[in-house]
Short mmCIF file of C-alpha atoms and ligand atoms in Angstrom, two decimals:
data_model
loop_
_atom_site.label_atom_id
_atom_site.label_comp_id
_atom_site.label_asym_id
_atom_site.label_seq_id
_atom_site.Cartn_x
_atom_site.Cartn_y
_atom_site.Cartn_z
CA MET F 1 -208.48 -92.06 38.81
CA SER F 2 -206.88 -92.79 42.16
CA ILE F 3 -202.83 -91.33 42.52
CA VAL F 4 -201.39 -94.41 42.96
CA ALA F 5 -203.77 -95.64 40.15
CA ASN F 6 -201.58 -92.75 37.67
CA ASP F 7 -198.80 -93.84 38.64
CA LEU F 8 -199.11 -97.00 37.33
CA ALA F 9 -200.33 -95.62 33.94
CA ASP F 10 -197.46 -93.39 33.56
CA MET F 11 -194.91 -96.66 34.46
CA ALA F 12 -196.65 -98.06 31.60
CA THR F 13 -195.88 -95.33 29.20
CA ARG F 14 -191.98 -95.34 30.31
CA ALA F 15 -191.76 -99.04 29.66
CA GLU F 16 -193.49 -98.66 26.39
CA SER F 17 -190.69 -96.19 25.41
CA GLU F 18 -187.65 -97.84 26.73
CA ILE F 19 -189.11 -100.68 24.99
CA ALA F 20 -189.15 -99.51 21.79
CA ALA F 21 -185.62 -98.67 22.24
CA ALA F 22 -184.59 -101.41 22.89
CA ALA F 23 -181.51 -102.61 20.63
CA ASP F 24 -181.67 -106.17 20.39
CA GLU F 25 -183.06 -109.55 22.28
CA ALA F 26 -180.61 -109.36 25.41
CA ALA F 27 -181.84 -105.24 26.39
CA LEU F 28 -185.58 -106.18 25.97
CA ASP F 29 -185.30 -109.51 28.35
CA ALA F 30 -183.56 -106.97 31.07
CA LEU F 31 -186.86 -104.81 30.85
CA ARG F 32 -189.46 -107.86 30.41
CA VAL F 33 -187.86 -108.45 33.43
CA ARG F 34 -187.68 -105.47 35.34
CA TYR F 35 -191.59 -104.34 34.70
CA VAL F 36 -193.09 -107.64 34.35
CA GLY F 37 -190.91 -110.43 36.55
CA ARG F 38 -192.57 -112.57 38.39
CA ARG F 39 -190.79 -112.18 41.35
CA GLU F 40 -189.01 -108.57 41.29
CA GLY F 41 -191.16 -106.77 38.80
CA GLU F 42 -192.64 -103.61 38.75
CA ILE F 43 -195.86 -105.00 39.10
CA THR F 44 -195.77 -107.66 40.76
CA LYS F 45 -193.94 -104.97 43.50
CA ALA F 46 -196.92 -102.12 43.06
CA LEU F 47 -199.14 -105.73 43.82
CA LYS F 48 -197.52 -106.54 46.60
CA THR F 49 -199.12 -103.41 48.32
CA LEU F 50 -202.63 -104.59 47.17
CA PRO F 51 -203.57 -105.67 50.75
CA SER F 52 -202.36 -101.86 52.70
CA LEU F 53 -205.26 -100.31 50.38
CA PRO F 54 -207.86 -98.76 51.66
CA ALA F 55 -210.30 -101.75 50.07
CA ALA F 56 -212.37 -99.06 48.32
CA GLU F 57 -209.32 -98.41 46.71
CA ARG F 58 -208.22 -102.09 45.74
CA PRO F 59 -210.99 -102.57 42.90
CA ALA F 60 -209.56 -99.82 40.65
CA PHE F 61 -205.81 -99.92 41.44
CA GLY F 62 -205.98 -104.28 40.43
CA ALA F 63 -207.77 -102.74 37.17
CA ALA F 64 -204.84 -100.03 36.89
CA ALA F 65 -202.04 -102.98 37.22
CA ASN F 66 -203.42 -105.04 34.43
CA ALA F 67 -203.78 -102.44 32.17
CA ALA F 68 -200.30 -101.79 32.88
CA ARG F 69 -199.11 -104.71 32.42
CA GLU F 70 -201.29 -105.85 29.32
CA ARG F 71 -199.48 -102.55 27.27
CA ILE F 72 -196.04 -103.32 28.03
CA GLU F 73 -196.40 -107.27 27.68
CA SER F 74 -197.92 -106.23 24.49
CA ALA F 75 -194.76 -103.79 23.92
CA LEU F 76 -192.34 -106.41 24.81
CA GLU F 77 -193.52 -108.34 22.24
CA ARG F 78 -193.84 -106.09 19.72
CA ARG F 79 -190.48 -105.51 19.40
CA GLY F 80 -189.44 -108.20 19.94
CA GLY F 81 -191.13 -109.17 16.74
CA GLU F 82 -189.44 -106.06 14.53
CA LEU F 83 -186.03 -107.38 16.53
CA ARG F 84 -186.26 -110.91 15.37
CA ALA F 85 -186.83 -110.12 11.14
CA SER F 86 -184.76 -107.00 11.49
CA ALA F 87 -181.69 -109.99 13.02
CA LEU F 88 -183.49 -111.85 9.94
CA GLU F 89 -182.98 -109.02 7.32
CA ARG F 90 -179.37 -108.84 8.25
CA ASP F 91 -178.21 -112.35 8.04
CA ILE F 92 -179.78 -112.51 4.05
CA ALA F 93 -178.36 -109.42 3.29
CA GLY F 94 -174.65 -110.13 4.74
CA ALA F 95 -175.16 -113.58 3.22
CA ALA F 96 -175.75 -111.92 -0.32
CA ALA F 97 -173.22 -109.21 -0.06
CA ASP F 98 -170.56 -112.08 1.17
CA LEU F 99 -168.97 -112.43 -2.73
CA THR F 100 -165.46 -114.51 -1.10
CA LEU F 101 -167.13 -117.58 -0.20
CA PRO F 102 -166.52 -120.49 -1.99
CA PRO F 103 -169.20 -121.49 -4.16
CA ARG F 104 -171.07 -124.90 -4.31
CA ARG F 105 -169.58 -127.69 -6.36
CA VAL F 106 -172.25 -128.23 -9.16
CA ARG F 107 -172.07 -131.91 -10.27
CA VAL F 108 -173.08 -131.67 -13.87
CA GLY F 109 -173.96 -135.32 -15.17
CA ARG F 110 -172.27 -136.75 -18.44
CA TYR F 111 -172.63 -139.72 -20.47
CA HIS F 112 -170.60 -143.26 -19.47
CA PRO F 113 -167.80 -143.74 -22.14
CA ILE F 114 -169.48 -147.21 -22.52
CA SER F 115 -172.98 -145.51 -23.35
CA ARG F 116 -170.97 -142.40 -25.83
CA THR F 117 -169.47 -144.55 -27.66
CA ILE F 118 -172.76 -146.93 -28.56
CA ARG F 119 -175.09 -143.30 -28.97
CA GLU F 120 -171.44 -143.18 -31.97
CA ILE F 121 -172.02 -146.20 -32.75
CA THR F 122 -175.83 -146.26 -33.26
CA ARG F 123 -175.18 -142.60 -35.11
CA ILE F 124 -173.14 -143.62 -37.78
CA PHE F 125 -175.28 -146.88 -39.10
CA ALA F 126 -178.01 -144.52 -38.67
CA GLY F 127 -176.86 -142.14 -41.15
CA MET F 128 -175.88 -145.63 -43.29
CA GLY F 129 -179.65 -146.70 -42.98
CA PHE F 130 -179.69 -148.71 -39.63
CA GLU F 131 -182.83 -148.26 -37.20
CA ALA F 132 -181.67 -149.12 -33.39
CA VAL F 133 -183.45 -151.72 -31.88
CA GLU F 134 -183.36 -153.74 -28.21
CA GLY F 135 -183.43 -157.14 -27.41
CA PRO F 136 -184.07 -159.27 -23.81
CA GLU F 137 -180.81 -160.02 -22.23
CA VAL F 138 -182.55 -163.45 -20.43
CA GLU F 139 -183.44 -165.20 -23.78
CA TRP F 140 -184.17 -168.70 -24.86
CA ASP F 141 -181.65 -171.55 -25.65
CA TYR F 142 -183.70 -170.96 -29.43
CA TYR F 143 -182.83 -167.79 -29.77
CA ASN F 144 -179.21 -167.65 -28.22
CA PHE F 145 -178.14 -171.04 -30.55
CA GLU F 146 -180.36 -173.04 -32.05
CA ALA F 147 -182.25 -170.74 -34.35
CA LEU F 148 -178.60 -170.08 -35.07
CA ASN F 149 -178.03 -173.46 -36.54
CA ILE F 150 -175.54 -174.00 -33.66
CA PRO F 151 -177.86 -176.97 -31.61
CA PRO F 152 -176.87 -178.97 -28.50
CA GLY F 153 -174.08 -180.58 -28.59
CA HIS F 154 -172.42 -178.08 -31.40
CA PRO F 155 -168.36 -177.61 -30.63
CA ALA F 156 -169.74 -173.82 -31.45
CA ARG F 157 -171.40 -173.50 -27.75
CA ASP F 158 -168.03 -174.02 -25.76
CA LYS F 159 -166.59 -170.60 -27.46
CA PHE F 160 -170.16 -169.50 -25.55
CA SER F 161 -169.29 -170.04 -21.74
CA THR F 162 -173.19 -169.51 -21.12
CA LEU F 163 -174.59 -168.85 -18.12
CA TRP F 164 -177.86 -170.22 -17.11
CA VAL F 165 -180.52 -169.27 -15.88
CA ASN F 166 -183.35 -171.15 -13.99
CA ALA F 167 -186.80 -170.39 -15.19
CA GLU F 168 -189.24 -172.94 -14.94
CA GLY F 169 -192.28 -171.38 -13.53
CA SER F 170 -192.12 -168.31 -16.60
CA MET F 171 -190.99 -169.78 -19.26
CA GLU F 172 -195.54 -170.98 -20.93
CA VAL F 173 -196.01 -166.95 -20.33
CA ALA F 174 -192.80 -165.71 -22.27
CA LEU F 175 -192.97 -168.68 -25.01
CA ALA F 176 -196.49 -167.61 -25.75
CA ALA F 177 -195.26 -163.57 -25.97
CA THR F 178 -193.11 -164.83 -29.06
CA GLY F 179 -195.27 -163.88 -31.30
CA THR F 180 -194.53 -163.64 -34.95
CA GLY F 181 -197.44 -162.38 -37.25
CA GLY F 182 -198.59 -165.79 -37.71
CA ARG F 183 -196.10 -166.42 -39.86
CA ALA F 184 -194.52 -170.46 -40.22
CA VAL F 185 -191.50 -170.22 -37.58
CA ALA F 186 -189.77 -172.85 -35.82
CA GLU F 187 -191.68 -173.09 -32.46
CA PRO F 188 -189.72 -173.26 -29.31
CA SER F 189 -189.29 -176.83 -27.69
CA ARG F 190 -191.45 -176.41 -24.97
CA ARG F 191 -188.80 -177.69 -22.49
CA GLN F 192 -185.98 -174.92 -23.43
CA PRO F 193 -183.58 -173.75 -21.06
CA MET F 194 -183.59 -170.14 -20.81
CA LEU F 195 -179.64 -167.72 -20.18
CA LEU F 196 -178.17 -164.86 -20.08
CA ARG F 197 -177.81 -163.79 -23.95
CA THR F 198 -173.43 -164.71 -24.62
CA HIS F 199 -173.73 -162.33 -27.73
CA THR F 200 -176.78 -160.36 -29.12
CA SER F 201 -176.86 -162.35 -32.46
CA PRO F 202 -180.39 -163.33 -31.29
CA MET F 203 -181.81 -160.77 -32.25
CA GLN F 204 -180.61 -161.95 -36.48
CA ILE F 205 -183.71 -164.34 -35.43
CA ARG F 206 -186.01 -162.05 -33.30
CA VAL F 207 -185.71 -159.28 -35.77
CA MET F 208 -186.52 -161.37 -38.61
CA GLU F 209 -189.52 -162.90 -37.21
CA GLN F 210 -191.15 -159.78 -36.71
CA ARG F 211 -189.90 -157.64 -40.12
CA ARG F 212 -190.87 -158.43 -44.01
CA PRO F 213 -187.51 -157.34 -45.99
CA PRO F 214 -185.74 -155.13 -46.76
CA VAL F 215 -184.60 -155.08 -43.08
CA ARG F 216 -181.37 -152.89 -41.49
CA VAL F 217 -181.55 -153.07 -37.88
CA VAL F 218 -178.62 -152.24 -35.70
CA VAL F 219 -178.91 -153.59 -31.77
CA PRO F 220 -176.45 -152.02 -28.98
CA GLY F 221 -176.69 -154.53 -25.53
CA ARG F 222 -175.34 -155.78 -22.36
CA CYS F 223 -174.18 -159.75 -22.92
CA TYR F 224 -172.88 -162.51 -20.41
CA ARG F 225 -170.33 -164.81 -20.45
CA PHE F 226 -168.95 -166.75 -17.45
CA GLU F 227 -165.57 -166.08 -18.00
CA ALA F 228 -162.30 -164.79 -16.07
CA THR F 229 -161.64 -161.44 -16.56
CA ASP F 230 -158.56 -159.60 -18.12
CA ALA F 231 -157.14 -156.01 -19.78
CA THR F 232 -160.23 -157.02 -22.73
CA HIS F 233 -162.49 -159.68 -20.81
CA GLU F 234 -165.32 -158.97 -18.48
CA SER F 235 -168.37 -161.26 -18.04
CA VAL F 236 -170.57 -158.42 -18.40
CA PHE F 237 -170.13 -157.37 -21.83
CA PHE F 238 -171.96 -154.73 -24.80
CA GLN F 239 -172.26 -155.79 -28.43
CA TYR F 240 -173.73 -154.17 -31.33
CA GLU F 241 -174.85 -156.57 -33.84
CA GLY F 242 -176.49 -155.60 -37.17
CA LEU F 243 -178.13 -157.22 -39.39
CA ALA F 244 -179.23 -156.02 -43.69
CA ILE F 245 -182.03 -158.19 -45.58
CA ASP F 246 -182.20 -157.38 -49.02
CA GLU F 247 -183.02 -158.87 -52.43
CA GLN F 248 -179.36 -157.79 -53.90
CA LEU F 249 -176.94 -157.60 -50.47
CA SER F 250 -173.87 -159.42 -51.56
CA MET F 251 -170.01 -159.49 -49.40
CA ALA F 252 -169.19 -156.19 -50.72
CA ASP F 253 -171.62 -154.28 -49.01
CA LEU F 254 -170.95 -155.71 -46.15
CA LYS F 255 -167.06 -154.94 -46.37
CA GLY F 256 -168.52 -151.77 -47.86
CA VAL F 257 -170.57 -151.27 -44.57
CA LEU F 258 -167.42 -152.29 -41.62
CA TYR F 259 -164.74 -149.90 -43.65
CA SER F 260 -167.19 -146.92 -43.76
CA PHE F 261 -168.21 -147.44 -40.58
CA ALA F 262 -164.65 -147.86 -38.85
CA ARG F 263 -163.72 -144.87 -40.36
CA GLN F 264 -166.18 -142.68 -39.14
CA ILE F 265 -165.61 -143.75 -35.85
CA PHE F 266 -161.74 -144.04 -35.73
CA GLY F 267 -160.61 -141.33 -39.02
CA SER F 268 -158.40 -142.72 -41.78
CA GLU F 269 -155.55 -143.25 -39.45
CA ARG F 270 -156.76 -146.70 -37.90
CA LYS F 271 -155.51 -150.40 -40.06
CA VAL F 272 -158.03 -152.71 -40.71
CA ARG F 273 -157.74 -156.30 -41.37
CA PHE F 274 -160.81 -158.05 -42.83
CA ARG F 275 -160.26 -162.32 -42.90
CA PRO F 276 -162.29 -164.98 -42.76
CA ASP F 277 -163.26 -166.48 -39.83
CA TYR F 278 -166.71 -169.59 -38.57
CA PHE F 279 -169.70 -168.40 -37.05
CA PRO F 280 -172.44 -171.70 -37.91
CA PHE F 281 -174.89 -169.14 -38.80
CA THR F 282 -173.26 -167.01 -41.63
CA GLU F 283 -171.82 -168.16 -44.69
CA PRO F 284 -169.33 -167.06 -45.75
CA SER F 285 -167.72 -165.70 -42.57
CA ALA F 286 -165.30 -163.34 -41.98
CA GLU F 287 -163.46 -160.79 -38.93
CA ILE F 288 -162.57 -157.51 -38.82
CA ALA F 289 -159.95 -156.31 -36.64
CA PHE F 290 -157.94 -152.48 -36.50
CA ASP F 291 -154.48 -152.47 -35.23
CA CYS F 292 -153.96 -152.19 -31.66
CA PHE F 293 -153.62 -148.40 -30.44
CA VAL F 294 -151.25 -149.08 -27.62
CA CYS F 295 -148.41 -150.29 -29.21
CA ASP F 296 -149.57 -148.92 -32.76
CA GLY F 297 -149.54 -152.86 -34.31
CA SER F 298 -145.90 -153.68 -33.58
CA GLY F 299 -147.56 -155.90 -30.55
CA THR F 300 -144.72 -154.92 -28.18
CA THR F 301 -143.74 -152.34 -26.18
CA ASN F 302 -140.99 -150.88 -23.45
CA ALA F 303 -142.56 -152.95 -20.76
CA GLY F 304 -142.29 -155.80 -23.22
CA ARG F 305 -145.44 -157.49 -24.55
CA CYS F 306 -148.40 -155.61 -25.24
CA ALA F 307 -150.50 -156.41 -22.42
CA THR F 308 -154.09 -154.58 -24.83
CA CYS F 309 -153.50 -156.18 -28.12
CA GLY F 310 -152.43 -159.67 -26.11
CA GLY F 311 -149.35 -158.93 -28.65
CA SER F 312 -150.73 -159.95 -32.16
CA GLY F 313 -150.86 -156.41 -32.80
CA TRP F 314 -154.38 -155.64 -33.88
CA ILE F 315 -157.91 -155.83 -31.97
CA GLU F 316 -160.53 -157.87 -33.12
CA ALA F 317 -164.02 -155.69 -33.77
CA ALA F 318 -166.50 -157.39 -35.16
CA GLY F 319 -168.12 -161.10 -36.38
CA CYS F 320 -169.14 -160.69 -39.74
CA GLY F 321 -170.81 -162.90 -42.66
CA MET F 322 -173.19 -163.34 -44.72
CA VAL F 323 -176.69 -165.12 -43.02
CA HIS F 324 -176.86 -168.57 -43.16
CA PRO F 325 -179.51 -169.47 -45.63
CA GLU F 326 -180.64 -172.08 -42.73
CA ALA F 327 -181.65 -169.30 -40.32
CA LEU F 328 -182.79 -167.18 -43.40
CA ARG F 329 -185.33 -170.43 -43.89
CA ARG F 330 -186.44 -170.38 -40.68
CA VAL F 331 -187.84 -167.51 -40.46
CA GLY F 332 -189.82 -167.63 -43.65
CA TYR F 333 -187.41 -165.98 -46.25
CA ASP F 334 -187.01 -167.96 -49.27
CA PRO F 335 -182.97 -167.43 -49.24
CA SER F 336 -183.59 -167.16 -53.46
CA GLN F 337 -185.08 -164.18 -52.66
CA VAL F 338 -183.71 -162.45 -49.92
CA GLN F 339 -180.20 -162.06 -48.82
CA GLY F 340 -178.12 -160.92 -45.80
CA PHE F 341 -175.63 -160.26 -44.25
CA ALA F 342 -174.55 -159.89 -40.22
CA PHE F 343 -172.08 -158.25 -37.99
CA GLY F 344 -171.17 -158.44 -34.39
CA GLY F 345 -168.66 -156.41 -32.21
CA GLY F 346 -167.42 -155.61 -29.03
CA VAL F 347 -168.58 -151.92 -27.32
CA GLU F 348 -166.27 -151.73 -25.17
CA ARG F 349 -163.37 -152.88 -27.27
CA LEU F 350 -164.41 -149.75 -29.03
CA ALA F 351 -165.35 -147.83 -26.46
CA MET F 352 -161.51 -148.41 -25.46
CA LEU F 353 -159.93 -147.36 -28.64
CA LEU F 354 -161.76 -144.36 -28.63
CA THR F 355 -160.75 -143.16 -25.08
CA GLY F 356 -157.28 -144.98 -25.31
CA THR F 357 -158.10 -146.87 -22.05
CA PRO F 358 -155.91 -150.04 -21.70
CA ASP F 359 -158.06 -152.18 -19.55
CA ILE F 360 -161.24 -152.74 -19.65
CA ARG F 361 -161.61 -153.18 -16.33
CA LEU F 362 -161.74 -149.53 -15.64
CA PHE F 363 -165.02 -149.01 -17.54
CA HIS F 364 -167.09 -151.55 -14.81
CA GLN F 365 -165.38 -150.09 -11.40
CA ASN F 366 -167.32 -147.15 -11.02
CA ASP F 367 -164.47 -144.77 -10.38
CA LEU F 368 -164.85 -141.44 -10.71
CA ARG F 369 -161.67 -140.72 -10.81
CA TYR F 370 -161.57 -142.66 -14.14
CA LEU F 371 -164.96 -142.09 -15.60
CA GLU F 372 -164.77 -137.93 -15.62
CA SER F 373 -161.05 -137.93 -17.17
CA VAL F 374 -161.78 -140.33 -20.54
N1 LIG H 1 -172.15 -163.36 -32.25
C1 LIG H 1 -170.80 -163.60 -32.78
C2 LIG H 1 -170.07 -163.44 -31.35
O1 LIG H 1 -170.43 -163.14 -30.27
C3 LIG H 1 -170.56 -162.37 -34.00
C4 LIG H 1 -171.38 -162.41 -34.87
C5 LIG H 1 -172.14 -161.14 -35.43
C6 LIG H 1 -170.33 -163.20 -35.98
C7 LIG H 1 -172.92 -160.97 -36.83
C8 LIG H 1 -171.25 -162.89 -37.29
C9 LIG H 1 -172.20 -162.35 -37.81
O2 LIG H 1 -168.85 -163.98 -31.29
#
């Protein structure tokens, strides 16, 4: 090997130790420029002397220069890898050690007050033997009205401001799906309109069509009415329906079940009012109410007439009564063998009482500041 070639090898050795000692990426870059930079790098400068060498020495010199460049470049690459790895470790170690950073907020999900109330309602009725079931929100006129003794033109229809659905195309399919297990049941007329159910009472009929007594169900679910909203009314709201059919049920059982429910959900404080009412599908019928928690039943607050109960001092909680014999006959039950009671109430009314919410609209505005506070 010529002396010049030896010089190149020495230079590569020197470069290797400098590179191995480079403290950071900037120092490494400076060494890269100095040794293998394309214009002023040591290797480039050495190669520029090539033409002045004797022809016999040129191949060996060229080979030595290339070998030196390869050693330097692989040293650069190795050190570059080391520096990146330790920078990463430093970052990780630094982050783990910085206990002063505020933690990320963990948002834990929770039940909406309406869902909570439904769960509470179904839990209490489960304790009295009622199974929770659900039914369709888009309903036939037949189940929502006709089978409940509310034929077209009946004045009770005025109470239920109904949202109608134009479902011409889907009618036949849906009718075919309302199977009744071969029992004698009035067929819904094929020209029936559909609607958004105005109450959960259609499920009284649907459940009785599908089951034989004894029946005990509670049916929570969404209902719809075409109505202006105020502190206690929404056009989309929830009801819970109860239905019990057996051989020996009376009005006393109905009263006992609803009193027990009121006490379990509100404690013994709340006053309960039970008085006659009218529904086409129950006979006799009654209405149950609780005293208003805002004005404590007085009907007035400091601001004047109580907005929550409308000044009456009472919040109507549910309609109820003994299932009408006509409804029993319609589903193939024999009213001389079985009787039963039904009740239906607003879930939001109970949720308002339970959470002290003065306005039903607060439940549906999806304002987390409110929903997380109750
Ligand atoms: N469905 C009736 C309503 O919404 C309430 C009710 C249910 C009454 C069951 C009697 C029996 O007004």
